[in-house]
Every structure is written in C-alpha cells, then in structure tokens.
Amino acid sequence: MTLYGNFNNVSLACGVHPLDFEEEPYDAERLLRLAQDPKVIAIGEIGLDYYYSADNKAAQQAVFGSQIDIANQLDKPVIIHTRSAGDDTIAMLREHHAEKCGGVIHCFTETMEFAKKRWI
C-alpha cells in the first residue's frame, strides 16, 4: 500500500486471492483496516478457484464470504475470481448479499448460458 503514495491518479483494490490465502493466514481485521484507506476503491481479487486447488473448498468459501461481508460493510465493490467454481460462487454471492456492494467478474470460466441463467 505504501507504493502508491506519490501517485494521485492511482486507486487500489485489496483482497486475498483464493490461491494465496494459505501462504499467509487470512486476517479479516487487517483486510478491513487496509480497505478503509480512501485510495482503496474495491475489494479484490477475491473468489473461488477449484481448478488449481479443490482440496480446500471450505476454507476458500470461508475467506470469500468474509471478504464479501467486508465489501458490504465498507460499501465497496468486489472483483471476483471464479475458476471451475461457478455454482458455489453464485451461491456465495447470494448468501452474502453481494448485490449490495456490486462488482465485476475478473476471471470467469463458465459459459454464456451459465451467466445468463445463474447470475444475480
């Protein structure tokens, strides 16, 4: 976060990618503190990735849900990563009311038909 200090035209997103949270333990309080910085305009890239790491689905879902909750708390949009996890991603977005904060999908491996039928 200190790298952006001299750049007034740079905005940030912060979050924990689904393939990264095991390298450093997820700390929701730390993310909340960082995300309150006015330069942070979104929470992301967050989501689920079962393609590369399907053995920790429950942990990915817990971290993803927590980050959606933080986005809602701060009224900041989410940047979603979903790979081979479409149904669970949609279920999590609905369960955690992501329609409140909105956002974009950055990585999406499902079909157009899936998007049309399942999206919020």
mmCIF file of C-alpha atoms in Angstrom:
data_model
loop_
_atom_site.group_PDB
_atom_site.id
_atom_site.type_symbol
_atom_site.label_atom_id
_atom_site.label_comp_id
_atom_site.label_asym_id
_atom_site.label_seq_id
_atom_site.Cartn_x
_atom_site.Cartn_y
_atom_site.Cartn_z
ATOM 1 C CA MET A 1 0.000 0.000 0.000
ATOM 2 C CA THR A 2 2.922 2.372 0.513
ATOM 3 C CA LEU A 3 3.955 2.185 -3.144
ATOM 4 C CA TYR A 4 1.013 4.275 -4.331
ATOM 5 C CA GLY A 5 1.701 7.237 -2.043
ATOM 6 C CA ASN A 6 3.143 9.551 -4.694
ATOM 7 C CA PHE A 7 0.544 8.770 -7.347
ATOM 8 C CA ASN A 8 -2.657 10.778 -7.006
ATOM 9 C CA ASN A 9 -4.177 9.155 -10.086
ATOM 10 C CA VAL A 10 -3.840 5.575 -8.779
ATOM 11 C CA SER A 11 -6.617 3.752 -6.950
ATOM 12 C CA LEU A 12 -6.298 0.363 -5.298
ATOM 13 C CA ALA A 13 -8.166 -2.836 -4.635
ATOM 14 C CA CYS A 14 -7.213 -5.096 -1.771
ATOM 15 C CA GLY A 15 -8.242 -8.626 -1.012
ATOM 16 C CA VAL A 16 -6.960 -12.159 -0.774
ATOM 17 C CA HIS A 17 -6.910 -14.249 -3.961
ATOM 18 C CA PRO A 18 -8.273 -17.781 -3.479
ATOM 19 C CA LEU A 19 -4.915 -19.332 -4.333
ATOM 20 C CA ASP A 20 -2.917 -17.095 -1.988
ATOM 21 C CA PHE A 21 -4.545 -17.175 1.430
ATOM 22 C CA GLU A 22 -2.746 -20.328 2.576
ATOM 23 C CA GLU A 23 0.688 -18.723 2.098
ATOM 24 C CA GLU A 24 -0.139 -16.156 4.751
ATOM 25 C CA PRO A 25 -3.032 -16.726 7.169
ATOM 26 C CA TYR A 26 -6.139 -14.720 6.290
ATOM 27 C CA ASP A 27 -6.682 -11.840 8.696
ATOM 28 C CA ALA A 28 -10.107 -10.237 8.271
ATOM 29 C CA GLU A 29 -9.326 -7.417 10.699
ATOM 30 C CA ARG A 30 -6.188 -6.498 8.761
ATOM 31 C CA LEU A 31 -8.083 -6.507 5.468
ATOM 32 C CA LEU A 32 -10.781 -4.315 6.999
ATOM 33 C CA ARG A 33 -8.160 -1.816 8.209
ATOM 34 C CA LEU A 34 -6.395 -1.717 4.837
ATOM 35 C CA ALA A 35 -9.645 -1.446 2.888
ATOM 36 C CA GLN A 36 -10.712 1.627 4.849
ATOM 37 C CA ASP A 37 -7.964 3.641 3.171
ATOM 38 C CA PRO A 38 -9.638 6.158 0.814
ATOM 39 C CA LYS A 39 -7.344 5.047 -2.034
ATOM 40 C CA VAL A 40 -8.881 1.556 -1.842
ATOM 41 C CA ILE A 41 -11.949 1.603 -4.073
ATOM 42 C CA ALA A 42 -12.691 -2.142 -4.308
ATOM 43 C CA ILE A 43 -12.234 -5.478 -2.564
ATOM 44 C CA GLY A 44 -10.478 -7.965 -4.778
ATOM 45 C CA GLU A 45 -9.386 -10.052 -6.419
ATOM 46 C CA ILE A 46 -11.427 -12.482 -4.311
ATOM 47 C CA GLY A 47 -13.360 -15.642 -5.036
ATOM 48 C CA LEU A 48 -13.089 -19.378 -5.546
ATOM 49 C CA ASP A 49 -10.671 -21.443 -7.612
ATOM 50 C CA TYR A 50 -11.302 -25.179 -7.660
ATOM 51 C CA TYR A 51 -9.301 -25.770 -10.835
ATOM 52 C CA TYR A 52 -5.926 -25.456 -9.162
ATOM 53 C CA SER A 53 -6.951 -26.121 -5.576
ATOM 54 C CA ALA A 54 -10.106 -28.162 -4.980
ATOM 55 C CA ASP A 55 -8.916 -29.733 -1.736
ATOM 56 C CA ASN A 56 -9.584 -26.627 0.358
ATOM 57 C CA LYS A 57 -13.079 -25.661 -0.829
ATOM 58 C CA ALA A 58 -14.430 -24.988 2.659
ATOM 59 C CA ALA A 59 -11.516 -22.710 3.536
ATOM 60 C CA GLN A 60 -11.825 -20.827 0.228
ATOM 61 C CA GLN A 61 -15.542 -20.351 0.832
ATOM 62 C CA ALA A 62 -14.995 -19.038 4.365
ATOM 63 C CA VAL A 63 -12.407 -16.484 3.219
ATOM 64 C CA PHE A 64 -14.518 -15.452 0.207
ATOM 65 C CA GLY A 65 -17.623 -14.969 2.351
ATOM 66 C CA SER A 66 -15.719 -12.890 4.881
ATOM 67 C CA GLN A 67 -14.368 -10.626 2.144
ATOM 68 C CA ILE A 68 -17.830 -10.107 0.626
ATOM 69 C CA ASP A 69 -19.036 -9.136 4.105
ATOM 70 C CA ILE A 70 -16.210 -6.588 4.390
ATOM 71 C CA ALA A 71 -17.092 -5.171 0.968
ATOM 72 C CA ASN A 72 -20.695 -4.768 2.081
ATOM 73 C CA GLN A 73 -19.638 -3.185 5.370
ATOM 74 C CA LEU A 74 -17.488 -0.620 3.542
ATOM 75 C CA ASP A 75 -19.806 -0.228 0.547
ATOM 76 C CA LYS A 76 -17.025 -1.092 -1.901
ATOM 77 C CA PRO A 77 -17.490 -3.284 -4.996
ATOM 78 C CA VAL A 78 -15.885 -6.690 -5.327
ATOM 79 C CA ILE A 79 -13.573 -8.001 -8.043
ATOM 80 C CA ILE A 80 -14.425 -11.692 -8.438
ATOM 81 C CA HIS A 81 -12.208 -14.592 -9.475
ATOM 82 C CA THR A 82 -14.123 -17.812 -10.209
ATOM 83 C CA ARG A 83 -12.481 -20.772 -11.902
ATOM 84 C CA SER A 84 -14.248 -24.135 -12.058
ATOM 85 C CA ALA A 85 -16.440 -22.977 -9.164
ATOM 86 C CA GLY A 86 -19.409 -21.273 -10.831
ATOM 87 C CA ASP A 87 -22.262 -22.745 -8.799
ATOM 88 C CA ASP A 88 -20.521 -22.200 -5.469
ATOM 89 C CA THR A 89 -19.510 -18.664 -6.450
ATOM 90 C CA ILE A 90 -23.092 -17.723 -7.295
ATOM 91 C CA ALA A 91 -24.335 -19.356 -4.091
ATOM 92 C CA MET A 92 -21.794 -17.399 -2.023
ATOM 93 C CA LEU A 93 -22.621 -14.110 -3.748
ATOM 94 C CA ARG A 94 -26.299 -14.649 -2.987
ATOM 95 C CA GLU A 95 -25.745 -15.878 0.575
ATOM 96 C CA HIS A 96 -23.596 -12.856 1.421
ATOM 97 C CA HIS A 97 -25.807 -10.361 -0.448
ATOM 98 C CA ALA A 98 -23.157 -9.183 -2.892
ATOM 99 C CA GLU A 99 -25.863 -7.300 -4.764
ATOM 100 C CA LYS A 100 -25.474 -4.643 -2.038
ATOM 101 C CA CYS A 101 -21.882 -3.829 -2.966
ATOM 102 C CA GLY A 102 -21.856 -4.813 -6.642
ATOM 103 C CA GLY A 103 -18.714 -5.566 -8.559
ATOM 104 C CA VAL A 104 -17.164 -7.208 -11.594
ATOM 105 C CA ILE A 105 -16.030 -10.683 -12.527
ATOM 106 C CA HIS A 106 -12.378 -10.637 -13.487
ATOM 107 C CA CYS A 107 -11.915 -14.372 -14.090
ATOM 108 C CA PHE A 108 -14.866 -16.498 -15.268
ATOM 109 C CA THR A 109 -14.598 -19.986 -16.763
ATOM 110 C CA GLU A 110 -18.275 -20.829 -17.206
ATOM 111 C CA THR A 111 -20.419 -20.492 -20.333
ATOM 112 C CA MET A 112 -22.528 -17.586 -21.539
ATOM 113 C CA GLU A 113 -25.617 -19.707 -20.861
ATOM 114 C CA PHE A 114 -24.481 -20.199 -17.275
ATOM 115 C CA ALA A 115 -24.043 -16.460 -16.831
ATOM 116 C CA LYS A 116 -27.467 -15.680 -18.264
ATOM 117 C CA LYS A 117 -29.277 -18.282 -16.151
ATOM 118 C CA ARG A 118 -27.470 -18.020 -12.864
ATOM 119 C CA TRP A 119 -26.283 -14.509 -12.313
ATOM 120 C CA ILE A 120 -27.890 -12.421 -9.599
#
